[in-house]
Amino acid sequence: MMACTGFLVIMTETLPAGLLPQLASGLQVSEGGAGQLVSAYALGTVLAAIPAAALTRELRRRGLLLAGLGGFLATNAVTALAPSLTLALAARFVAGAFSGLLWGMLAGYARRIAAPEHAGRALAVAMAGTPVALSVGTPLGAWLGSTLGWRWSFAAMSLLAALIMIAVRAVVPDAPGQRAQTRMPLRRVFAFPGVPTILVVVFTWMLAHNLLYTYIAPYLRESHLPLRPDLALVAFGVAALIGIWITGLFIDRALRRLTLVSVALFAVAGAILLAAQGSLSCALLAIALWGVAFGGAATHLQTAMSAAAGENADIANAMLTTAFNAAIFGGGALGAVVVDGLGARTLPAVLIVLALIALVVGFGRRTAFPVNT
């Protein structure tokens, strides 16, 4: 059910990107205006993740999970019925806030209800919903919207939220919140050894990812590659599932090496893409490596953050969520500068630089990713 929750959250976040023409027509705005539905969601996540985690640390986890899922049920229903862009934007902002709440608690919840020796594997399973949503869910939602109308896509998200809530009540064990005597102020959690380093790695690594993911279409076009963007992203999503599987096998005994290899694969994929101008086979190889490297990224980072923050893992993972969504914002902004100024063909070079920064920052010091993990 954790994986299903992740699927719902990511699908809700990315769905407007596949429905921009329908949203623009239905709400009588430009496609640029409809695109702000994605921005409003991300903004809600950035602003709400840390305060939501701080205010709910002591609450029992299953009730909190059900409240977050109920928020998605309601906000997707409002979006489906919204008569104007203004109401849809407000609903999307609130949905983003519930996203911040759920991402801040899912990692700690998944680890708490698993045996300690399998905590990393449990987190890998919980995070599997992300690549499935990106590779299958969003294209399926876009197809449904183009066939029946965009409002039905958001209505389907509300129905999915209701079904997950029923399943959570039936099969997911409860877990206590954080004990009052172990709660620490936000500034002290931020100062824990390893936490600032992990946040820098999150931002630079995910910024590299979002640059290419957001602007994959102009990159493929300018590189003269005979590959449709939707098919490229399906290949990426399938490879990401393989990355999740590999992560589940090794995360509990080789976190440092697994994360190091994943970040390094980003740089390797960027180098292949630079050399792949016009070569479909090279491009597909690079996309596969990129997907495998990204598939376990959330699990690697949240496992490292949970280890660094201990019983304050929920608030620390809320910081991680904020850094992650800041990278989504940054990827769109920096990518636009690169694409408009230097051309989309140079995106892999920027990806390489960012991946190398993540490698130097994250693995030059051993507090964030200790040798024995």
Short mmCIF file of C-alpha atoms in Angstrom, two decimals:
data_model
loop_
_atom_site.label_atom_id
_atom_site.label_comp_id
_atom_site.label_asym_id
_atom_site.label_seq_id
_atom_site.Cartn_x
_atom_site.Cartn_y
_atom_site.Cartn_z
CA MET A 1 0.00 0.00 0.00
CA MET A 2 2.99 2.30 0.47
CA ALA A 3 3.91 1.72 -3.18
CA CYS A 4 0.31 2.41 -4.21
CA THR A 5 0.40 5.66 -2.23
CA GLY A 6 3.61 6.70 -3.97
CA PHE A 7 2.01 5.84 -7.31
CA LEU A 8 -1.01 8.04 -6.48
CA VAL A 9 1.15 10.97 -5.35
CA ILE A 10 3.44 10.93 -8.41
CA MET A 11 0.59 10.31 -10.83
CA THR A 12 -1.36 13.24 -9.40
CA GLU A 13 1.73 15.44 -9.69
CA THR A 14 2.59 14.60 -13.30
CA LEU A 15 -0.88 14.06 -14.80
CA PRO A 16 -1.37 17.66 -16.05
CA ALA A 17 1.83 17.39 -18.12
CA GLY A 18 0.15 14.74 -20.27
CA LEU A 19 -3.12 16.65 -20.55
CA LEU A 20 -2.04 20.22 -21.31
CA PRO A 21 -4.05 20.68 -24.54
CA GLN A 22 -7.23 19.27 -22.97
CA LEU A 23 -6.77 21.30 -19.78
CA ALA A 24 -6.13 24.49 -21.73
CA SER A 25 -9.23 23.95 -23.85
CA GLY A 26 -11.46 22.90 -20.96
CA LEU A 27 -10.42 25.76 -18.66
CA GLN A 28 -10.18 28.27 -21.53
CA VAL A 29 -6.56 29.25 -20.88
CA SER A 30 -3.27 28.93 -22.72
CA GLU A 31 -1.16 25.79 -22.44
CA GLY A 32 1.31 27.85 -20.43
CA GLY A 33 -1.46 28.75 -18.02
CA ALA A 34 -2.54 25.12 -17.75
CA GLY A 35 1.07 24.19 -17.06
CA GLN A 36 0.89 26.19 -13.84
CA LEU A 37 -1.15 23.32 -12.41
CA VAL A 38 2.15 21.44 -12.12
CA SER A 39 3.90 24.44 -10.57
CA ALA A 40 1.11 25.00 -8.02
CA TYR A 41 1.40 21.39 -6.87
CA ALA A 42 5.18 21.57 -6.51
CA LEU A 43 4.92 24.88 -4.65
CA GLY A 44 2.45 23.36 -2.19
CA THR A 45 4.87 20.49 -1.55
CA VAL A 46 7.86 22.77 -1.00
CA LEU A 47 6.00 25.03 1.43
CA ALA A 48 4.18 22.33 3.38
CA ALA A 49 6.58 19.38 3.70
CA ILE A 50 8.63 20.55 6.67
CA PRO A 51 5.82 22.28 8.67
CA ALA A 52 3.51 19.29 8.11
CA ALA A 53 6.12 16.84 9.35
CA ALA A 54 6.94 19.01 12.35
CA LEU A 55 3.29 19.40 13.38
CA THR A 56 2.38 15.71 13.01
CA ARG A 57 5.45 13.97 14.43
CA GLU A 58 3.60 12.64 17.46
CA LEU A 59 0.52 11.29 15.59
CA ARG A 60 0.03 7.62 14.89
CA ARG A 61 1.06 6.74 11.37
CA ARG A 62 -1.93 4.90 9.91
CA GLY A 63 -4.38 7.63 10.79
CA LEU A 64 -2.03 10.20 9.30
CA LEU A 65 -1.64 8.14 6.13
CA LEU A 66 -5.43 7.90 5.80
CA ALA A 67 -5.75 11.66 6.30
CA GLY A 68 -3.23 12.31 3.53
CA LEU A 69 -5.00 9.90 1.18
CA GLY A 70 -8.30 11.59 2.03
CA GLY A 71 -6.73 14.88 1.02
CA PHE A 72 -5.88 13.44 -2.39
CA LEU A 73 -9.39 12.06 -2.76
CA ALA A 74 -10.86 15.50 -2.09
CA THR A 75 -8.42 17.66 -4.06
CA ASN A 76 -8.53 15.46 -7.16
CA ALA A 77 -12.33 15.54 -7.00
CA VAL A 78 -12.31 19.35 -6.78
CA THR A 79 -9.88 19.52 -9.72
CA ALA A 80 -12.15 17.23 -11.76
CA LEU A 81 -15.14 19.51 -11.09
CA ALA A 82 -13.32 22.88 -11.21
CA PRO A 83 -15.09 25.39 -13.46
CA SER A 84 -12.07 27.73 -13.62
CA LEU A 85 -8.29 27.72 -13.55
CA THR A 86 -8.30 29.62 -10.24
CA LEU A 87 -10.13 26.87 -8.36
CA ALA A 88 -8.07 24.17 -10.07
CA LEU A 89 -4.85 25.93 -9.04
CA ALA A 90 -6.04 26.17 -5.44
CA ALA A 91 -6.92 22.47 -5.40
CA ARG A 92 -3.54 21.58 -6.90
CA PHE A 93 -1.71 23.67 -4.28
CA VAL A 94 -3.54 21.88 -1.47
CA ALA A 95 -2.83 18.52 -3.16
CA GLY A 96 0.85 19.45 -3.16
CA ALA A 97 0.65 20.19 0.55
CA PHE A 98 -0.77 16.70 1.18
CA SER A 99 2.04 15.35 -0.99
CA GLY A 100 4.56 17.02 1.31
CA LEU A 101 2.87 15.40 4.30
CA LEU A 102 2.90 11.91 2.78
CA TRP A 103 6.46 12.01 1.43
CA GLY A 104 7.67 13.16 4.82
CA MET A 105 6.19 10.12 6.60
CA LEU A 106 6.24 7.24 4.08
CA ALA A 107 9.91 6.34 4.45
CA GLY A 108 9.84 6.22 8.24
CA TYR A 109 6.50 4.37 8.29
CA ALA A 110 7.69 1.70 5.83
CA ARG A 111 10.85 1.11 7.87
CA ARG A 112 8.98 0.96 11.19
CA ILE A 113 6.58 -1.81 10.15
CA ALA A 114 9.36 -3.97 8.68
CA ALA A 115 11.90 -6.14 10.48
CA PRO A 116 15.07 -4.07 11.14
CA GLU A 117 17.24 -6.26 8.91
CA HIS A 118 14.84 -5.67 6.00
CA ALA A 119 14.11 -1.98 6.55
CA GLY A 120 15.94 -0.89 3.39
CA ARG A 121 14.19 -3.49 1.26
CA ALA A 122 10.81 -2.39 2.65
CA LEU A 123 11.62 1.18 1.65
CA ALA A 124 12.62 0.02 -1.86
CA VAL A 125 9.23 -1.67 -2.24
CA ALA A 126 7.46 1.44 -0.94
CA MET A 127 9.28 3.61 -3.48
CA ALA A 128 8.44 1.30 -6.43
CA GLY A 129 5.28 3.28 -7.11
CA THR A 130 7.31 6.24 -8.42
CA PRO A 131 8.81 4.67 -11.57
CA VAL A 132 5.58 2.77 -12.26
CA ALA A 133 3.65 6.05 -12.15
CA LEU A 134 6.15 7.76 -14.46
CA SER A 135 6.36 4.93 -17.00
CA VAL A 136 2.81 3.56 -16.96
CA GLY A 137 0.49 5.70 -14.86
CA THR A 138 0.95 9.11 -16.48
CA PRO A 139 0.70 7.81 -20.08
CA LEU A 140 -2.41 5.81 -19.08
CA GLY A 141 -3.94 8.88 -17.44
CA ALA A 142 -3.18 10.96 -20.53
CA TRP A 143 -4.84 8.32 -22.73
CA LEU A 144 -7.92 8.29 -20.49
CA GLY A 145 -8.08 12.08 -20.58
CA SER A 146 -7.76 12.25 -24.35
CA THR A 147 -10.41 9.53 -24.79
CA LEU A 148 -13.05 10.49 -22.21
CA GLY A 149 -12.01 14.00 -21.20
CA TRP A 150 -9.44 15.33 -18.71
CA ARG A 151 -11.94 15.55 -15.86
CA TRP A 152 -12.32 11.77 -15.88
CA SER A 153 -8.58 11.36 -15.33
CA PHE A 154 -8.71 13.34 -12.10
CA ALA A 155 -11.93 11.58 -11.06
CA ALA A 156 -10.09 8.28 -11.52
CA MET A 157 -7.37 9.55 -9.16
CA SER A 158 -10.04 10.21 -6.52
CA LEU A 159 -11.40 6.70 -6.96
CA LEU A 160 -7.88 5.26 -6.66
CA ALA A 161 -7.34 7.22 -3.44
CA ALA A 162 -10.57 5.77 -2.01
CA LEU A 163 -9.54 2.21 -2.91
CA ILE A 164 -6.11 2.66 -1.32
CA MET A 165 -7.74 4.02 1.86
CA ILE A 166 -9.91 0.89 2.10
CA ALA A 167 -6.86 -1.35 1.62
CA VAL A 168 -4.81 0.60 4.20
CA ARG A 169 -7.55 0.13 6.78
CA ALA A 170 -7.64 -3.59 6.02
CA VAL A 171 -3.99 -4.65 5.78
CA VAL A 172 -1.51 -1.97 6.89
CA PRO A 173 -0.42 -2.21 10.55
CA ASP A 174 -0.38 0.95 12.62
CA ALA A 175 2.78 2.46 14.09
CA PRO A 176 3.28 5.10 16.78
CA GLY A 177 4.49 8.60 16.10
CA GLN A 178 7.73 9.97 17.48
CA ARG A 179 8.06 9.99 21.25
CA ALA A 180 7.98 13.48 22.76
CA GLN A 181 11.30 13.05 24.55
CA THR A 182 13.13 12.29 21.29
CA ARG A 183 11.78 15.22 19.26
CA MET A 184 14.35 17.87 18.44
CA PRO A 185 14.01 21.36 16.93
CA LEU A 186 14.35 21.64 13.19
CA ARG A 187 17.69 23.45 13.32
CA ARG A 188 19.24 20.69 15.44
CA VAL A 189 18.02 17.98 13.06
CA PHE A 190 19.49 19.93 10.14
CA ALA A 191 22.82 20.04 11.99
CA PHE A 192 23.01 16.26 12.48
CA PRO A 193 26.21 14.84 10.89
CA GLY A 194 25.47 13.87 7.34
CA VAL A 195 22.11 15.62 6.95
CA PRO A 196 23.34 18.78 5.14
CA THR A 197 25.54 16.66 2.87
CA ILE A 198 22.62 14.40 1.92
CA LEU A 199 20.49 17.44 1.11
CA VAL A 200 23.17 18.80 -1.24
CA VAL A 201 23.38 15.41 -2.96
CA VAL A 202 19.58 15.30 -3.26
CA PHE A 203 19.43 18.72 -4.89
CA THR A 204 22.32 18.30 -7.34
CA TRP A 205 21.47 14.71 -8.29
CA MET A 206 17.75 15.40 -8.79
CA LEU A 207 18.49 18.67 -10.58
CA ALA A 208 20.56 16.65 -13.07
CA HIS A 209 17.67 14.22 -13.49
CA ASN A 210 14.95 16.85 -13.92
CA LEU A 211 16.95 18.78 -16.50
CA LEU A 212 16.89 15.84 -18.86
CA TYR A 213 13.50 14.42 -17.90
CA THR A 214 11.73 17.77 -18.39
CA TYR A 215 13.42 18.60 -21.69
CA ILE A 216 13.79 15.13 -23.21
CA ALA A 217 11.65 16.10 -26.23
CA PRO A 218 13.85 19.01 -27.46
CA TYR A 219 16.99 16.96 -26.72
CA LEU A 220 15.79 14.08 -28.91
CA ARG A 221 14.73 16.50 -31.65
CA GLU A 222 17.95 18.51 -31.73
CA SER A 223 20.08 15.35 -31.55
CA HIS A 224 18.26 13.96 -34.61
CA LEU A 225 17.33 10.77 -32.78
CA PRO A 226 14.46 8.72 -34.28
CA LEU A 227 12.83 8.18 -30.89
CA ARG A 228 9.53 9.57 -29.67
CA PRO A 229 9.64 11.21 -26.22
CA ASP A 230 6.85 9.03 -24.83
CA LEU A 231 8.66 5.85 -25.89
CA ALA A 232 11.91 7.18 -24.43
CA LEU A 233 10.18 7.75 -21.10
CA VAL A 234 8.59 4.30 -21.16
CA ALA A 235 12.08 2.80 -21.69
CA PHE A 236 13.32 4.97 -18.83
CA GLY A 237 10.52 3.77 -16.56
CA VAL A 238 11.12 0.08 -17.31
CA ALA A 239 14.83 0.54 -16.55
CA ALA A 240 13.91 2.35 -13.33
CA LEU A 241 11.95 -0.70 -12.20
CA ILE A 242 15.12 -2.75 -12.68
CA GLY A 243 16.94 -0.18 -10.56
CA ILE A 244 14.35 -0.62 -7.81
CA TRP A 245 14.82 -4.41 -7.92
CA ILE A 246 18.62 -4.10 -7.67
CA THR A 247 18.22 -1.65 -4.81
CA GLY A 248 15.98 -4.06 -2.92
CA LEU A 249 18.65 -6.75 -3.16
CA PHE A 250 21.56 -4.69 -1.84
CA ILE A 251 20.26 -1.65 0.07
CA ASP A 252 20.47 -3.26 3.53
CA ARG A 253 24.17 -4.13 3.24
CA ALA A 254 25.75 -1.87 0.63
CA LEU A 255 24.12 1.58 0.77
CA ARG A 256 27.30 3.58 0.16
CA ARG A 257 28.47 1.52 -2.81
CA LEU A 258 24.99 1.33 -4.31
CA THR A 259 24.51 5.11 -4.13
CA LEU A 260 28.01 5.80 -5.43
CA VAL A 261 27.46 3.57 -8.45
CA SER A 262 24.04 5.13 -9.14
CA VAL A 263 25.36 8.71 -9.15
CA ALA A 264 28.34 7.65 -11.28
CA LEU A 265 25.95 6.02 -13.78
CA PHE A 266 24.30 9.42 -14.26
CA ALA A 267 27.64 10.84 -15.40
CA VAL A 268 28.23 7.82 -17.65
CA ALA A 269 24.75 8.16 -19.19
CA GLY A 270 25.42 11.86 -19.83
CA ALA A 271 28.71 11.04 -21.55
CA ILE A 272 27.03 8.47 -23.80
CA LEU A 273 24.28 10.95 -24.68
CA LEU A 274 26.89 13.52 -25.66
CA ALA A 275 28.37 10.98 -28.04
CA ALA A 276 25.01 9.64 -29.21
CA GLN A 277 24.19 12.42 -31.65
CA GLY A 278 22.09 10.53 -34.19
CA SER A 279 22.85 7.05 -32.77
CA LEU A 280 19.66 5.38 -31.57
CA SER A 281 21.46 2.41 -29.99
CA CYS A 282 23.72 4.71 -27.91
CA ALA A 283 20.75 6.81 -26.85
CA LEU A 284 18.79 3.74 -25.72
CA LEU A 285 21.80 2.47 -23.76
CA ALA A 286 22.15 5.85 -22.03
CA ILE A 287 18.42 5.98 -21.23
CA ALA A 288 18.61 2.48 -19.76
CA LEU A 289 21.56 3.42 -17.52
CA TRP A 290 19.82 6.65 -16.52
CA GLY A 291 16.66 4.73 -15.58
CA VAL A 292 18.51 2.05 -13.60
CA ALA A 293 20.44 4.74 -11.73
CA PHE A 294 17.32 6.77 -10.96
CA GLY A 295 15.10 3.83 -9.99
CA GLY A 296 16.62 3.39 -6.54
CA ALA A 297 17.62 7.01 -5.95
CA ALA A 298 14.75 7.89 -3.59
CA THR A 299 15.37 4.73 -1.58
CA HIS A 300 19.13 5.38 -1.34
CA LEU A 301 18.66 8.93 -0.17
CA GLN A 302 15.81 8.30 2.26
CA THR A 303 17.64 5.32 3.76
CA ALA A 304 20.75 7.47 4.28
CA MET A 305 18.65 10.28 5.74
CA SER A 306 16.80 7.92 8.09
CA ALA A 307 20.10 6.51 9.32
CA ALA A 308 21.56 9.99 9.87
CA ALA A 309 18.50 11.39 11.68
CA GLY A 310 17.48 8.36 13.74
CA GLU A 311 14.17 8.94 15.52
CA ASN A 312 13.88 12.34 13.85
CA ALA A 313 13.80 10.67 10.40
CA ASP A 314 10.34 12.00 9.48
CA ILE A 315 11.31 15.66 9.82
CA ALA A 316 14.64 14.98 8.08
CA ASN A 317 12.86 13.27 5.20
CA ALA A 318 10.54 16.27 4.96
CA MET A 319 13.69 18.35 4.36
CA LEU A 320 14.65 15.83 1.69
CA THR A 321 11.22 16.23 0.07
CA THR A 322 11.67 20.00 0.02
CA ALA A 323 15.11 19.69 -1.61
CA PHE A 324 13.70 17.20 -4.13
CA ASN A 325 10.88 19.51 -5.18
CA ALA A 326 13.21 22.51 -5.25
CA ALA A 327 15.22 20.49 -7.79
CA ILE A 328 12.05 20.04 -9.86
CA PHE A 329 11.63 23.83 -9.90
CA GLY A 330 15.32 24.29 -10.63
CA GLY A 331 15.31 21.73 -13.42
CA GLY A 332 12.58 23.59 -15.27
CA ALA A 333 14.24 26.99 -14.81
CA LEU A 334 17.86 26.00 -15.49
CA GLY A 335 16.79 23.74 -18.34
CA ALA A 336 14.98 26.61 -20.03
CA VAL A 337 18.13 28.74 -19.82
CA VAL A 338 20.28 25.95 -21.27
CA VAL A 339 17.82 24.99 -24.02
CA ASP A 340 17.18 28.58 -25.10
CA GLY A 341 20.78 29.74 -24.74
CA LEU A 342 23.03 26.82 -25.64
CA GLY A 343 20.63 24.33 -27.17
CA ALA A 344 19.10 21.12 -25.85
CA ARG A 345 22.02 19.05 -27.17
CA THR A 346 24.16 20.46 -24.36
CA LEU A 347 21.87 19.18 -21.58
CA PRO A 348 23.94 15.99 -21.05
CA ALA A 349 27.03 18.12 -20.39
CA VAL A 350 25.22 19.96 -17.59
CA LEU A 351 23.98 16.62 -16.25
CA ILE A 352 27.57 15.35 -16.08
CA VAL A 353 28.75 18.42 -14.16
CA LEU A 354 25.92 18.13 -11.62
CA ALA A 355 26.48 14.38 -11.16
CA LEU A 356 30.18 14.98 -10.52
CA ILE A 357 29.34 17.65 -7.93
CA ALA A 358 27.05 15.14 -6.17
CA LEU A 359 29.86 12.57 -6.22
CA VAL A 360 32.44 14.95 -4.76
CA VAL A 361 30.13 16.37 -2.09
CA GLY A 362 28.45 13.14 -1.09
CA PHE A 363 31.37 10.76 -1.12
CA GLY A 364 34.31 12.97 -0.28
CA ARG A 365 32.95 12.90 3.29
CA ARG A 366 31.84 9.74 5.08
CA THR A 367 29.26 11.07 7.52
CA ALA A 368 26.37 10.97 5.06
CA PHE A 369 27.14 7.60 3.46
CA PRO A 370 29.35 5.67 5.91
CA VAL A 371 31.72 3.00 4.62
CA ASN A 372 29.97 0.27 6.58
CA THR A 373 26.62 0.86 4.88
#
